[in-house]
mmCIF file of C-alpha atoms in Angstrom:
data_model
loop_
_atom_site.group_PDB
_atom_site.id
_atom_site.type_symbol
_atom_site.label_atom_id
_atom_site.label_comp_id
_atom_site.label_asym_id
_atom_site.label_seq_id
_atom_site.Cartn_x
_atom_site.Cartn_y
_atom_site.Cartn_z
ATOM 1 C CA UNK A 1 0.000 0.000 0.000
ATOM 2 C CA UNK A 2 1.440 3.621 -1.025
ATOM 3 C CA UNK A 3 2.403 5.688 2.196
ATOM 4 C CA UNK A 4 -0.373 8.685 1.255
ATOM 5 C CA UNK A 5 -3.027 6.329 0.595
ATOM 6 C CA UNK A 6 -1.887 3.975 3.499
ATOM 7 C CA UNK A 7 -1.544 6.652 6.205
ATOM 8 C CA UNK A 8 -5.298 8.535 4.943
ATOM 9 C CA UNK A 9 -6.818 5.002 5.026
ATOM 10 C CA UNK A 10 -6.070 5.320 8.456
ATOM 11 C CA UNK A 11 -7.596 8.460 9.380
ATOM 12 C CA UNK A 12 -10.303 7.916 7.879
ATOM 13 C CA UNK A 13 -11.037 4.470 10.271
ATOM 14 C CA UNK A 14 -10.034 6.221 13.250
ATOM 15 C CA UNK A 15 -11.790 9.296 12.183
ATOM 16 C CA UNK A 16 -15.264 6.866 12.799
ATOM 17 C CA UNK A 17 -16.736 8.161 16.088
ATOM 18 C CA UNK A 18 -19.797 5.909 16.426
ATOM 19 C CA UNK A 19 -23.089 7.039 17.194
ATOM 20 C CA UNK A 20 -25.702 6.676 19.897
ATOM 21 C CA UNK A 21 -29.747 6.915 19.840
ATOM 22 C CA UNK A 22 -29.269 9.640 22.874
ATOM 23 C CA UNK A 23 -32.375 10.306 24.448
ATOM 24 C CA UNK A 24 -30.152 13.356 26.157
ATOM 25 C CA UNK A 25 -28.408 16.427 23.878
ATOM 26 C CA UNK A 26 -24.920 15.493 24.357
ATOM 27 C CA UNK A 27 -21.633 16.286 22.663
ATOM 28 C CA UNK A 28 -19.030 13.484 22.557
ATOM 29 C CA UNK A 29 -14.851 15.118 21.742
ATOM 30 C CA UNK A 30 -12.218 12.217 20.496
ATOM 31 C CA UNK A 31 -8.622 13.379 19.640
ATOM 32 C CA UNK A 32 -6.267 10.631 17.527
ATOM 33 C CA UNK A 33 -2.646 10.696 16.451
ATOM 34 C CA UNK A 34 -1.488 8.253 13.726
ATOM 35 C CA UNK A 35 2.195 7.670 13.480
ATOM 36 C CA UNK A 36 4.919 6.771 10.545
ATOM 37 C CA UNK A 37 7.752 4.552 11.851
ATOM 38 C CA UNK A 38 7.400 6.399 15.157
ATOM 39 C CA UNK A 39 7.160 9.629 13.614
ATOM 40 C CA UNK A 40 4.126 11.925 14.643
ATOM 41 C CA UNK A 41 1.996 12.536 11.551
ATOM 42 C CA UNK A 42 -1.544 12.798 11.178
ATOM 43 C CA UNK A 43 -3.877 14.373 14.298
ATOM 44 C CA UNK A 44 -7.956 13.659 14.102
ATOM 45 C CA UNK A 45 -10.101 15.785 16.086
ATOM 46 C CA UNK A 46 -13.857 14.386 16.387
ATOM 47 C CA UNK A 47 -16.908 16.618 17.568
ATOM 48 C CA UNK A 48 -19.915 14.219 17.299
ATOM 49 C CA UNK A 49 -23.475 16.442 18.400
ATOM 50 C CA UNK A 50 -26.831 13.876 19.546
ATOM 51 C CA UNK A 51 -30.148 15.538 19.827
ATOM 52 C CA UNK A 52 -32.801 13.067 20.870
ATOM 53 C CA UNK A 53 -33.309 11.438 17.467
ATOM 54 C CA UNK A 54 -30.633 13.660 15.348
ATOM 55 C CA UNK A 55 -26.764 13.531 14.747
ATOM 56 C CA UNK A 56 -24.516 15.884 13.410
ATOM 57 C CA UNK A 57 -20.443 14.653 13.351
ATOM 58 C CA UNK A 58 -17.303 16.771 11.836
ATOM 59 C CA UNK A 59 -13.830 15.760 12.057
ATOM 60 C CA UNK A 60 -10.648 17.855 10.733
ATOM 61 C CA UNK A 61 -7.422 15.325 10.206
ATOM 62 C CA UNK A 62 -4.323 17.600 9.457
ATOM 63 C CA UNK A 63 -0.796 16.355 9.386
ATOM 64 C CA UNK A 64 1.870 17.698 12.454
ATOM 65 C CA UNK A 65 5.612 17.466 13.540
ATOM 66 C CA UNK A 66 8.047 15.442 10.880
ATOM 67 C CA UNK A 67 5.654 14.408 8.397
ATOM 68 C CA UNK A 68 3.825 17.601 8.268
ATOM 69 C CA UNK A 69 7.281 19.295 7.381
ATOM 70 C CA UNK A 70 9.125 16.836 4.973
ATOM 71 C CA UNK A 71 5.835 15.750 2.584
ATOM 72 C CA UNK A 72 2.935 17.872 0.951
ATOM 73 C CA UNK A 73 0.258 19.408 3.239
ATOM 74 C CA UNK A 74 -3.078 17.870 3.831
ATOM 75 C CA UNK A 75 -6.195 19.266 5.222
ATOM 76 C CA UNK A 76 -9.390 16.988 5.477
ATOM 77 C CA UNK A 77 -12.830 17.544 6.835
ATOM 78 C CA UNK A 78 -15.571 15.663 6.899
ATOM 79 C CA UNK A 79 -19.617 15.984 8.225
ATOM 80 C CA UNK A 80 -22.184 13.670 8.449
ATOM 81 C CA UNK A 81 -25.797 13.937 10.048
ATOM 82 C CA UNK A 82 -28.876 12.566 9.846
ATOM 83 C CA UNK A 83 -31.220 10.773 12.464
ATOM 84 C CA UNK A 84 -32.649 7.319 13.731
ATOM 85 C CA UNK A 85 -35.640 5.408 13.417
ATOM 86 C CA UNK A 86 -37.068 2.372 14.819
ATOM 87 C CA UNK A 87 -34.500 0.789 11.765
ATOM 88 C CA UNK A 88 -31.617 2.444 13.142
ATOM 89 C CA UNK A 89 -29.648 5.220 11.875
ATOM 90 C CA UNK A 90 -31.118 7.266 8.715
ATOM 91 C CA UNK A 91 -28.359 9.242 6.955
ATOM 92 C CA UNK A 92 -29.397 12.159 5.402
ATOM 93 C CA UNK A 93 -26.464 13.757 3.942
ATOM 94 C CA UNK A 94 -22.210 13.291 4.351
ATOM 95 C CA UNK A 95 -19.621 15.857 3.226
ATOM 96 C CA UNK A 96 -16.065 16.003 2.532
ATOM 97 C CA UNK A 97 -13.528 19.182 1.783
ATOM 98 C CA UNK A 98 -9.840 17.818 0.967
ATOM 99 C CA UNK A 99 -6.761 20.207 0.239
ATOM 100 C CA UNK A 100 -4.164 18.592 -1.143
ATOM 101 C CA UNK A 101 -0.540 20.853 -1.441
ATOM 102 C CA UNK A 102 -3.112 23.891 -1.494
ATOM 103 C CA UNK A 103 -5.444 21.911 -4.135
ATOM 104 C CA UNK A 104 -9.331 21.931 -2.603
ATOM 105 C CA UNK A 105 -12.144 19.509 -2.963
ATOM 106 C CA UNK A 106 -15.531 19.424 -2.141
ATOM 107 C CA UNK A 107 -17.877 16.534 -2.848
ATOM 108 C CA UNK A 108 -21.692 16.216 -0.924
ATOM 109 C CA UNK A 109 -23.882 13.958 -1.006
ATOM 110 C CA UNK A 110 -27.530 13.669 -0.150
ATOM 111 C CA UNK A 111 -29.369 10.619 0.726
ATOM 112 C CA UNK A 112 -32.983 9.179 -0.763
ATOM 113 C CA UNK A 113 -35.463 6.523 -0.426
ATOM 114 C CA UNK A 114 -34.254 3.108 -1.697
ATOM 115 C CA UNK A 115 -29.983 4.012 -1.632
ATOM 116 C CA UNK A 116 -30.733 7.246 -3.813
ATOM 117 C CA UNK A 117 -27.625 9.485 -3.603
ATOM 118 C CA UNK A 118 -27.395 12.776 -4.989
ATOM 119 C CA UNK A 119 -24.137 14.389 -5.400
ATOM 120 C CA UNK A 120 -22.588 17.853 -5.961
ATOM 121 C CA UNK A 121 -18.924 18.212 -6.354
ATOM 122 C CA UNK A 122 -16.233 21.276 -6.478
ATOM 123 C CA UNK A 123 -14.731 21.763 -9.151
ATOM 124 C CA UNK A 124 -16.485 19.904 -11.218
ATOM 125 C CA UNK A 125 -15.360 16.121 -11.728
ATOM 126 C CA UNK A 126 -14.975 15.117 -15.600
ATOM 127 C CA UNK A 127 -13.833 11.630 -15.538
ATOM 128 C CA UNK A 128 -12.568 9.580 -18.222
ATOM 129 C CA UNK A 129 -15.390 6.501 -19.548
ATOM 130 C CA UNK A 130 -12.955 4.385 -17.588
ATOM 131 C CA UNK A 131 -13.249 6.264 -14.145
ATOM 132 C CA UNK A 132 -16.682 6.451 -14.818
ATOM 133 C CA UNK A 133 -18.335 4.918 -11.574
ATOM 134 C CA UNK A 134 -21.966 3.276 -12.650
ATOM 135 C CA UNK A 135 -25.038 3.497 -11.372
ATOM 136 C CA UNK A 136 -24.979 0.221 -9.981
ATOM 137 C CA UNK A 137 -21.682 1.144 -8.008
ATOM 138 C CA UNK A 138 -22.920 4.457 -6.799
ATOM 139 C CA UNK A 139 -26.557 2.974 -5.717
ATOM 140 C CA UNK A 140 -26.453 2.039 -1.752
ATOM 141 C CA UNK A 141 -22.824 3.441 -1.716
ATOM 142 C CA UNK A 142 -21.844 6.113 1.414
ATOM 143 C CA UNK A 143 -19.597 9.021 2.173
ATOM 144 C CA UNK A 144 -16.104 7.701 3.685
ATOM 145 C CA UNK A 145 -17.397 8.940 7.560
ATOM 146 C CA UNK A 146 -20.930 7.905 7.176
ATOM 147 C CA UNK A 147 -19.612 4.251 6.119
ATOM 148 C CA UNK A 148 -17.412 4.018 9.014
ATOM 149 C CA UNK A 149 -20.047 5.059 11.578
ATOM 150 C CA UNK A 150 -22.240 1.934 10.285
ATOM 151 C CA UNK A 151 -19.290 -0.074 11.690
ATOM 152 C CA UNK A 152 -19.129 1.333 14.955
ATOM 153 C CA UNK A 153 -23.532 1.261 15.270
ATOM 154 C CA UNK A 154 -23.156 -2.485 14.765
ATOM 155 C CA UNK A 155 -21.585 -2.928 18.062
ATOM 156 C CA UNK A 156 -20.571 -6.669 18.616
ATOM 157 C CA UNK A 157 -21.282 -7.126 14.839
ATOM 158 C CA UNK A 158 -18.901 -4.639 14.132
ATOM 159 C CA UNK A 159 -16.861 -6.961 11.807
ATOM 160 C CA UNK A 160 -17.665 -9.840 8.866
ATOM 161 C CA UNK A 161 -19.687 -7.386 7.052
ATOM 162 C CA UNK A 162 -18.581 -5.160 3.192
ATOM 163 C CA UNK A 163 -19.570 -1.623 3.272
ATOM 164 C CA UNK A 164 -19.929 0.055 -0.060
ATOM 165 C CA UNK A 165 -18.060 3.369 0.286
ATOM 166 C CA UNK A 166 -17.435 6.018 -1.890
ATOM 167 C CA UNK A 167 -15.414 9.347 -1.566
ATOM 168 C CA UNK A 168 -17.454 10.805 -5.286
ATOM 169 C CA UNK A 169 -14.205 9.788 -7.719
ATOM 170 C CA UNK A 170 -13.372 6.331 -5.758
ATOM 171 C CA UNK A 171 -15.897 3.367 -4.749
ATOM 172 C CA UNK A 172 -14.607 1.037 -2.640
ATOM 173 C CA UNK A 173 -15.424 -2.092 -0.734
ATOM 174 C CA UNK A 174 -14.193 -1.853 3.075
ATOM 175 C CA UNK A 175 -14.014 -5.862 3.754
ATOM 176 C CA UNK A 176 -14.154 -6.316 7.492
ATOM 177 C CA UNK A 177 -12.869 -9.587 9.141
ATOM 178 C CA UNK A 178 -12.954 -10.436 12.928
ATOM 179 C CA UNK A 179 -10.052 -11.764 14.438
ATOM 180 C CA UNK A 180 -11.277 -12.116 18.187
ATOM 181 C CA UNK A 181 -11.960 -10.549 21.310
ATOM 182 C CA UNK A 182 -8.819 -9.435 23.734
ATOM 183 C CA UNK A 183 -9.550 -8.040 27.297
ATOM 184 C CA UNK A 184 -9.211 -4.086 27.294
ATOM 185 C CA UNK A 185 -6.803 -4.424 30.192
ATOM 186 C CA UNK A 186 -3.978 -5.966 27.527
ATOM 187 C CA UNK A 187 -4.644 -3.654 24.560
ATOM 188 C CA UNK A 188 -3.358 -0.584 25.788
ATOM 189 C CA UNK A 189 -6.371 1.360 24.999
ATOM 190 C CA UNK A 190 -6.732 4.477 28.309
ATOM 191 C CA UNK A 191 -10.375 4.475 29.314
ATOM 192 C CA UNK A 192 -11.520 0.881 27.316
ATOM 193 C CA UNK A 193 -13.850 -0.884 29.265
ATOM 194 C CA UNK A 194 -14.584 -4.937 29.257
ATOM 195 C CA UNK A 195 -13.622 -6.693 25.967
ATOM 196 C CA UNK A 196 -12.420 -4.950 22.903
ATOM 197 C CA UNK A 197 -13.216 -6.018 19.500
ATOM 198 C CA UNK A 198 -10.723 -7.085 17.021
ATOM 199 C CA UNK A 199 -10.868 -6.487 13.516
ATOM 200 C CA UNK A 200 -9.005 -6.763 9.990
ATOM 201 C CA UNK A 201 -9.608 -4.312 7.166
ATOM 202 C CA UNK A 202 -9.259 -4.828 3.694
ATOM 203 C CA UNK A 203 -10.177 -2.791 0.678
ATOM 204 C CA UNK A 204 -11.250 -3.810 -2.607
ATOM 205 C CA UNK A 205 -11.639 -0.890 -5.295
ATOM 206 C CA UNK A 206 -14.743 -1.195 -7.177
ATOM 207 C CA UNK A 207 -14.819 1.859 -9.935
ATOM 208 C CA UNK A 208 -13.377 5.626 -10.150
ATOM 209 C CA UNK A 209 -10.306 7.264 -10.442
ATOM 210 C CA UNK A 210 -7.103 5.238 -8.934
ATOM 211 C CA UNK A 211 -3.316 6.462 -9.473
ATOM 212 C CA UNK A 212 -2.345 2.561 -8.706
ATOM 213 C CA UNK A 213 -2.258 -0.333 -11.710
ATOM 214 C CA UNK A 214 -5.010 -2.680 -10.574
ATOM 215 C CA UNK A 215 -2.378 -5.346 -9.854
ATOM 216 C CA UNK A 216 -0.995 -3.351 -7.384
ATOM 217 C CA UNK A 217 -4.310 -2.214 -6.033
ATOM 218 C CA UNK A 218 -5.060 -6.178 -5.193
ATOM 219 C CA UNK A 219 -1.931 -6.644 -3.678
ATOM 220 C CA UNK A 220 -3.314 -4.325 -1.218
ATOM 221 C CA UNK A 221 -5.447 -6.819 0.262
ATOM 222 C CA UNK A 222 -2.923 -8.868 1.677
ATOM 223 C CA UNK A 223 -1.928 -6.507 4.120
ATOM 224 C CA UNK A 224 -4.928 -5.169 5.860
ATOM 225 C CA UNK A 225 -5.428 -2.152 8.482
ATOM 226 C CA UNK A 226 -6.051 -3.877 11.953
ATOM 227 C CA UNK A 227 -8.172 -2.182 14.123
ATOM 228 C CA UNK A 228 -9.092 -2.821 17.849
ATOM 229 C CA UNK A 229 -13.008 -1.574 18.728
ATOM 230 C CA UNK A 230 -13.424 -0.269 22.333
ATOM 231 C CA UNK A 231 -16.359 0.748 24.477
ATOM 232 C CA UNK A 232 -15.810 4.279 26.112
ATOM 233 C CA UNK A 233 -19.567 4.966 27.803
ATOM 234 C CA UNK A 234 -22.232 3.078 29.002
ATOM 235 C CA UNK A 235 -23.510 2.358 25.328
ATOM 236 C CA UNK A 236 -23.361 -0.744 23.152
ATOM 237 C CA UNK A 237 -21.158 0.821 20.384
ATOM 238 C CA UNK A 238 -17.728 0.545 19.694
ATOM 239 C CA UNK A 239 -15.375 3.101 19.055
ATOM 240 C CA UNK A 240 -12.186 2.729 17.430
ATOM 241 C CA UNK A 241 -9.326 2.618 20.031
ATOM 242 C CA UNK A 242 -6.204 1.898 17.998
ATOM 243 C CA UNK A 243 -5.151 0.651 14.661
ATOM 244 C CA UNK A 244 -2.116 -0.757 13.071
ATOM 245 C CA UNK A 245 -1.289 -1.058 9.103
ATOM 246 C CA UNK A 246 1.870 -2.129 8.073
ATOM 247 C CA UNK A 247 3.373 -1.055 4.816
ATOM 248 C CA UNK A 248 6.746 -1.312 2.916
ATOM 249 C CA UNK A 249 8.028 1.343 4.079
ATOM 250 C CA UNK A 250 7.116 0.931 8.030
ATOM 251 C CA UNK A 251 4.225 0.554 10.493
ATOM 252 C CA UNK A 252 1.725 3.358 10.708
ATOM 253 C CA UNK A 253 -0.230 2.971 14.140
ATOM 254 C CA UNK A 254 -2.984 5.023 15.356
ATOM 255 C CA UNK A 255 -4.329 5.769 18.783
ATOM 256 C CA UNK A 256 -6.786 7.266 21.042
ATOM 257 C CA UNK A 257 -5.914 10.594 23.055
ATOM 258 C CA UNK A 258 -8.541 11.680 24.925
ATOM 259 C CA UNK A 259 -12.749 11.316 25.057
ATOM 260 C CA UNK A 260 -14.966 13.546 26.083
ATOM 261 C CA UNK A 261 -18.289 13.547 26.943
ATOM 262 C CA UNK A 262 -20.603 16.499 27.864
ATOM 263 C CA UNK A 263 -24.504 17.984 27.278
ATOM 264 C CA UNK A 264 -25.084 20.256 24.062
ATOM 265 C CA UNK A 265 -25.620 24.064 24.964
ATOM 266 C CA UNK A 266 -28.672 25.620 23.616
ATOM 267 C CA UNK A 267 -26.242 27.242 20.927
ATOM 268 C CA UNK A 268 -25.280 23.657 19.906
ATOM 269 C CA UNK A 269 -28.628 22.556 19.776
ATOM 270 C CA UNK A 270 -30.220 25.093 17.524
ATOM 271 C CA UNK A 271 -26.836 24.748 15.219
ATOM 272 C CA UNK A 272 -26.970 21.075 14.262
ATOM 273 C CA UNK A 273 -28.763 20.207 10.819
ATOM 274 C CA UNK A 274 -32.215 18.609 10.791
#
């Protein structure tokens, strides 16, 4: 797996702060780092908002110390919100904004009856009949932080499941395997309570624009992202508590900092989408 494409694999996973059917307005704060071979390099900050039967979650990943310095800047944020029914969580619409050595992106989409999705994206994305990605791929596919959060919702069925995601030029299948169950007391994880969840990650690119030969892209596979699912609160959903992918170059690791828990202010409350 390339380094760039490795390391924001990564950030995206951790960047999954699971939701809750709150019947209180609360606001739940995660910090991650991920490190490169030791090296400090990518810090997520997670704000996710509950309002009885709404959501509204942003993160911001941004690169720091060494790695910030030595490779090309990178600026991501994502949103997602929506709300829950009596068939769990209803996403209505997930965002992204990427800035790439001062290059922007913008890509929403908005979310129907039946796996509808409606996108907008800036600038405009002309891609090649070959990047193309069809109808059938894009139907039932999710934003990058909206797919995640399905993960974490699942709870003890976290894992052993393919979620169709899609970024608006890349669809990809997120392949989720479980590898067991390890007492939070030997993982590491601050603040992890009872048994944590192990998983392994692979991805299997569906349609869109790649940089790698498709060879390559499949060789991927054989060296998934590992990722250990804690419980932080007195819910049933699991929130990422540390990850490991190893590459050719190194090991990239990723890991909790802090989590936060506190009630919305009235402010909060009136800001969150509907």
């Amino acid at each position: 797996m390339r380094f760039r494409r490795a390391i924001v694999a990564a950030a995206a996973i951790l960047a999954a702060t699971p939701l809750a059917a709150a019947q209180d307005a609360r606001k739940i704060q995660i910090a991650y780092e991920i490190t490169f071979a030791g090296i400090t390099g990518f810090r997520i900050d997670v704000t996710a908002r509950f309002n009885g039967a709404s959501y509204d979650v942003e993160t911001s990943t941004y690169k720091e110390g060494m790695l910030k310095a030595i490779t090309m800047n990178y600026i991501g944020r994502n949103r997602a919100w929506g709300g829950f029914s009596t068939r769990g969580a209803q996403p209505a619409a997930g965002s992204l904004s990427i800035s790439v050595d001062g290059k922007p992106r913008t890509w929403l989409a908005q979310y129907g009856a039946s796996g509808f999705l409606q996108e907008t994206h800036t600038p405009v994305w002309k891609p090649t009949p070959q990047q193309t990605i069809s109808e059938a791929d894009r139907q039932g596919s999710l934003d990058p932080l909206t797919a995640a959060l399905s993960v974490g919702l699942a709870g003890d069925a976290a894992c052993d499941r393919t979620v169709r995601s899609n970024d608006g030029k890349r669809r990809i299948d997120v392949i989720l395997h479980k590898v067991g169950m390890e007492p939070a007391a030997s993982t590491g994880i601050p603040g992890a309570r009872g048994d944590v969840l192990v998983c392994d990650i692979y991805t299997k690119r569906i349609s869109g624009e790649f940089e790698e030969a498709p060879k390559e892209a499949e060789t991927d596979r054989e060296r998934p992202v590992r990722i250990w699912l804690a419980r932080f609160d007195d819910t049933p959903i699991r929130y990422p508590g540390k990850l490991e992918a190893h590459t050719f170059f190194a090991t990239i690791r990723g890991r909790i900092l802090s989590f936060q828990e506190s009630p919305l202010t009235p402010e909060e409350i009136r800001g969150m989408r509907r």
